[in-house]
C-alpha cells in the first residue's frame, strides 16, 4: 500500500540549532496534494520517535513537529501549525528520518548529511602554512570558515528546494536563507524548476588505458517528463598537461 507515497514529504529539517540546544530541533511536513490528509496514527520511526494522535495537514499545507513544543513556541511565537514533543534527538552529522502512515507503510525517508551533496567544499583555514579543503554547511550549527573562501555563518535549517522532485538527494536541499529557518510556511529557497538530479554516475573501464574508448553513464531525474538534455564536459591529457574542455551530448537511449 503506497497510497500516500509522494503526497506528504519531509520539507525542512532543523537538526543542529546554533544554540546547540536539541530542544530547538524541528521537522516540517508538506502536503503537495489538493486534498487535506489525516495523520492520525502516523509516526516518525527513524531519527526521532513521534506518533500523531490528532492531526491533519491541509491541501498544499505545512505542519511542524517540534522536539519540545514549549521551547519552539518561545522561539517562533507566530507559528501555530506545530505539534510536539518527540523522543530522541537528531544527529548533527547524518541521519535517516522516516515517516510512516497508520498502516506502517513508508511515506517518506530522507537521509541528510553535512558533507557531500549536502554541503559545499571550500578552502579551510591556514594550517602549518597551507590551506586544506573542508566541508561547510550553513545548516550545520555554527560554521565559520576563515580560509581564502571567506566566512560562513550557521544556524540555518535544511530546506527542500523542489517539493515535487525526489527529496532523497542532497542536490535538492540547501540551507535556508534566514537563520532559524522557515517553519510552518513555504521554504525560503523553494523553486518550481531545478536542474535534473544526477544519480549513478559511472565510467567504464574503471581505469582506462590511453587507447580505450570510455563510456560515461548517469541517471537524470527531473520534474519534466520529457525534453531533458545533458552534456558531458571532458578533457584529454597530453603528457602531463590537460587539454581544453570539450563537450559531447549524452544519448538518452538507455545504453
Coordinates of C-alpha atoms in Angstrom, one line a residue:
X1 CA 0.0 0.0 0.0
X2 CA 1.7 3.2 -1.2
X3 CA -1.4 5.4 -1.0
X4 CA 0.5 8.4 0.4
X5 CA 3.8 7.9 -1.3
X6 CA 4.9 11.3 -2.5
X7 CA 1.8 13.0 -1.1
X8 CA 3.4 14.2 2.2
X9 CA 7.1 15.0 2.1
X10 CA 9.7 15.9 4.7
X11 CA 10.2 19.5 3.7
X12 CA 12.5 21.1 6.3
X13 CA 14.9 19.8 8.9
X14 CA 16.4 21.8 11.8
X15 CA 18.9 19.2 13.1
X16 CA 21.7 21.4 14.5
X17 CA 20.5 24.7 16.1
X18 CA 23.1 27.5 16.5
X19 CA 22.4 27.4 20.3
X20 CA 23.4 23.7 20.4
X21 CA 20.2 23.1 22.3
X22 CA 18.5 19.9 20.9
X23 CA 15.1 21.1 22.2
X24 CA 15.1 23.7 19.4
X25 CA 15.2 20.9 16.7
X26 CA 12.2 20.6 14.4
X27 CA 10.9 18.8 11.3
X28 CA 8.4 20.2 8.8
X29 CA 6.0 18.2 6.6
X30 CA 4.4 19.5 3.4
X31 CA 1.2 18.2 1.7
X32 CA 1.7 18.5 -2.0
X33 CA -1.8 17.4 -2.9
X34 CA -5.1 19.2 -3.5
X35 CA -6.8 17.5 -0.5
X36 CA -6.3 17.5 3.3
X37 CA -4.6 14.4 4.7
X38 CA -5.4 12.9 8.1
X39 CA -2.3 12.0 10.0
X40 CA -3.8 10.1 13.0
X41 CA -1.5 7.2 14.0
X42 CA 1.2 8.2 11.5
X43 CA 4.7 8.0 13.0
X44 CA 8.3 9.1 12.7
X45 CA 10.1 5.9 13.2
X46 CA 13.7 6.8 12.4
X47 CA 15.7 9.7 13.6
X48 CA 13.2 10.5 16.3
X49 CA 10.1 8.8 17.7
X50 CA 6.8 10.6 17.4
X51 CA 3.2 9.5 16.9
X52 CA 0.5 11.8 15.5
X53 CA -2.6 11.4 17.7
X54 CA -5.0 14.1 16.4
X55 CA -3.7 16.0 13.4
X56 CA -4.3 16.7 9.7
X57 CA -2.4 18.7 7.1
X58 CA -4.4 20.9 4.7
X59 CA -4.1 20.8 1.0
X60 CA -0.7 22.3 0.0
X61 CA -0.2 23.0 3.7
X62 CA 2.6 22.6 6.2
X63 CA 2.9 21.0 9.6
X64 CA 5.8 21.3 12.0
X65 CA 6.8 18.7 14.6
X66 CA 9.0 20.2 17.3
X67 CA 11.4 18.4 19.7
X68 CA 10.0 20.4 22.5
X69 CA 6.8 22.4 22.0
X70 CA 7.3 25.0 24.7
X71 CA 10.8 25.7 23.5
X72 CA 9.7 26.0 19.9
X73 CA 6.8 28.4 20.7
X74 CA 9.1 30.6 22.7
X75 CA 11.4 30.9 19.7
X76 CA 8.8 31.0 16.9
X77 CA 5.7 32.6 18.6
X78 CA 4.0 33.3 15.3
X79 CA 3.9 29.6 14.2
X80 CA 0.7 27.9 15.2
X81 CA 0.7 24.8 12.9
X82 CA 3.0 22.9 15.2
X83 CA 2.9 19.7 17.3
X84 CA 5.4 18.2 19.8
X85 CA 7.1 16.6 21.8
X86 CA 9.2 13.9 20.3
X87 CA 11.5 11.3 21.9
X88 CA 15.2 11.3 20.9
X89 CA 17.3 13.8 19.0
X90 CA 18.6 14.3 15.5
X91 CA 22.2 13.7 14.7
X92 CA 24.5 16.7 13.9
X93 CA 26.3 14.6 11.3
X94 CA 23.9 12.5 9.3
X95 CA 20.6 10.7 10.0
X96 CA 17.7 8.7 8.5
X97 CA 14.4 10.4 9.1
X98 CA 11.5 8.2 8.2
X99 CA 7.7 8.9 8.2
X100 CA 5.2 6.0 8.1
X101 CA 1.4 6.1 7.7
X102 CA -1.1 4.4 10.1
X103 CA -0.6 1.1 8.4
X104 CA 3.2 1.2 8.9
X105 CA 3.9 1.9 5.3
X106 CA 6.7 4.2 4.5
X107 CA 5.6 7.6 3.2
X108 CA 8.9 9.3 3.1
X109 CA 12.6 8.7 4.0
X110 CA 15.4 11.3 3.9
X111 CA 19.0 10.6 4.8
X112 CA 20.5 14.0 5.4
X113 CA 24.2 14.8 6.0
X114 CA 26.6 17.7 6.5
X115 CA 29.0 16.6 3.7
X116 CA 28.9 15.5 0.1
X117 CA 25.9 16.7 -1.9
X118 CA 24.5 18.2 1.3
X119 CA 27.4 20.7 1.7
X120 CA 29.9 22.7 -0.2
X121 CA 33.7 22.2 -0.4
X122 CA 35.8 25.2 0.4
X123 CA 39.4 26.0 1.3
X124 CA 39.8 25.7 5.0
X125 CA 41.8 27.9 7.5
X126 CA 45.6 28.3 7.3
X127 CA 47.2 25.2 8.9
X128 CA 51.0 24.9 9.1
X129 CA 51.5 27.3 6.2
X130 CA 48.9 25.8 3.8
X131 CA 45.2 25.7 3.2
X132 CA 43.3 22.4 3.0
X133 CA 39.8 21.5 1.9
X134 CA 36.9 21.1 4.2
X135 CA 33.1 20.6 4.1
X136 CA 30.9 23.5 5.1
X137 CA 27.2 23.6 5.6
X138 CA 25.3 26.6 6.9
X139 CA 22.6 24.2 8.2
X140 CA 25.2 22.6 10.5
X141 CA 25.2 24.7 13.7
X142 CA 27.8 27.4 13.8
X143 CA 30.2 27.2 10.9
X144 CA 32.9 29.8 10.4
X145 CA 35.5 29.4 7.6
X146 CA 38.4 31.8 8.0
X147 CA 40.2 30.4 4.9
X148 CA 40.5 32.1 1.5
X149 CA 36.8 31.5 0.7
X150 CA 35.7 33.9 3.5
X151 CA 33.3 33.2 6.3
X152 CA 30.0 31.4 6.5
X153 CA 27.5 31.8 9.4
X154 CA 25.4 28.9 10.7
X155 CA 22.2 28.3 12.5
X156 CA 20.1 27.7 9.4
X157 CA 17.7 24.9 8.6
X158 CA 18.0 22.4 5.8
X159 CA 15.3 23.2 3.3
X160 CA 13.9 21.2 0.3
X161 CA 14.1 23.2 -2.9
X162 CA 11.6 21.4 -5.2
X163 CA 8.9 19.5 -3.3
X164 CA 7.6 17.6 -6.3
X165 CA 11.1 16.4 -7.1
X166 CA 12.8 13.5 -5.2
X167 CA 14.0 14.5 -1.8
X168 CA 16.4 11.7 -1.2
X169 CA 19.2 13.6 -2.8
X170 CA 21.2 16.5 -1.3
X171 CA 21.2 18.2 -4.7
X172 CA 17.6 19.1 -3.9
X173 CA 18.3 20.6 -0.5
X174 CA 20.2 23.6 0.7
X175 CA 20.4 25.9 3.8
X176 CA 17.6 28.3 4.5
X177 CA 18.0 32.0 3.7
X178 CA 17.2 33.2 7.3
X179 CA 18.8 31.9 10.4
X180 CA 16.4 29.6 12.2
X181 CA 14.7 28.5 9.0
X182 CA 11.1 29.0 7.9
X183 CA 9.0 26.6 10.0
X184 CA 5.3 26.3 9.1
X185 CA 5.5 28.1 5.8
X186 CA 6.9 28.0 2.3
X187 CA 10.7 27.4 2.2
X188 CA 12.8 30.4 1.6
X189 CA 14.7 28.8 -1.2
X190 CA 11.8 27.0 -2.9
X191 CA 11.8 26.7 -6.7
X192 CA 9.5 25.2 -9.3
X193 CA 12.1 24.3 -11.8
X194 CA 15.5 23.0 -10.9
X195 CA 18.3 21.2 -12.7
X196 CA 17.8 17.4 -13.1
X197 CA 19.1 15.4 -10.1
X198 CA 22.1 13.3 -11.1
X199 CA 22.3 9.7 -9.9
X200 CA 24.6 6.7 -10.5
X201 CA 27.4 8.2 -12.5
X202 CA 29.8 5.6 -13.7
X203 CA 32.6 5.2 -16.3
X204 CA 34.0 2.2 -18.0
X205 CA 36.7 0.9 -18.0
X206 CA 37.2 1.9 -14.3
X207 CA 40.9 2.6 -15.0
X208 CA 41.1 3.3 -18.8
X209 CA 44.2 3.0 -20.9
X210 CA 45.1 5.8 -23.3
X211 CA 43.7 3.7 -26.2
X212 CA 40.4 2.8 -24.6
X213 CA 37.0 4.3 -25.5
X214 CA 35.5 5.5 -22.2
X215 CA 31.7 5.1 -21.6
X216 CA 30.1 7.5 -19.2
X217 CA 26.6 6.7 -17.9
X218 CA 24.3 8.6 -15.5
X219 CA 20.6 8.6 -14.4
X220 CA 18.9 12.0 -14.6
X221 CA 15.6 12.7 -12.7
X222 CA 13.6 15.8 -13.5
X223 CA 10.2 17.3 -12.8
X224 CA 9.7 17.4 -16.6
X225 CA 8.6 14.2 -18.3
X226 CA 10.5 14.8 -21.5
X227 CA 12.9 17.3 -23.1
X228 CA 15.7 16.7 -20.6
X229 CA 19.1 17.0 -22.2
X230 CA 22.6 16.8 -20.8
X231 CA 26.2 17.4 -21.9
X232 CA 29.4 15.8 -20.7
X233 CA 32.4 18.1 -20.5
X234 CA 35.8 16.4 -20.5
X235 CA 39.4 17.0 -21.4
X236 CA 42.2 14.8 -22.6
X237 CA 45.6 14.8 -21.1
X238 CA 48.6 15.2 -23.4
X239 CA 51.6 14.2 -21.5
X240 CA 51.2 15.9 -18.1
X241 CA 49.2 18.9 -19.4
X242 CA 45.4 18.6 -19.6
X243 CA 43.9 19.8 -22.8
X244 CA 41.0 22.3 -23.1
X245 CA 37.5 21.1 -22.1
X246 CA 35.3 19.9 -24.9
X247 CA 31.7 18.7 -24.7
X248 CA 29.6 15.9 -26.1
X249 CA 25.8 15.2 -25.8
X250 CA 24.6 12.3 -23.6
X251 CA 22.4 9.9 -25.5
X252 CA 19.0 9.1 -24.0
X253 CA 18.9 5.6 -25.4
X254 CA 19.4 3.5 -22.3
X255 CA 22.8 2.3 -23.5

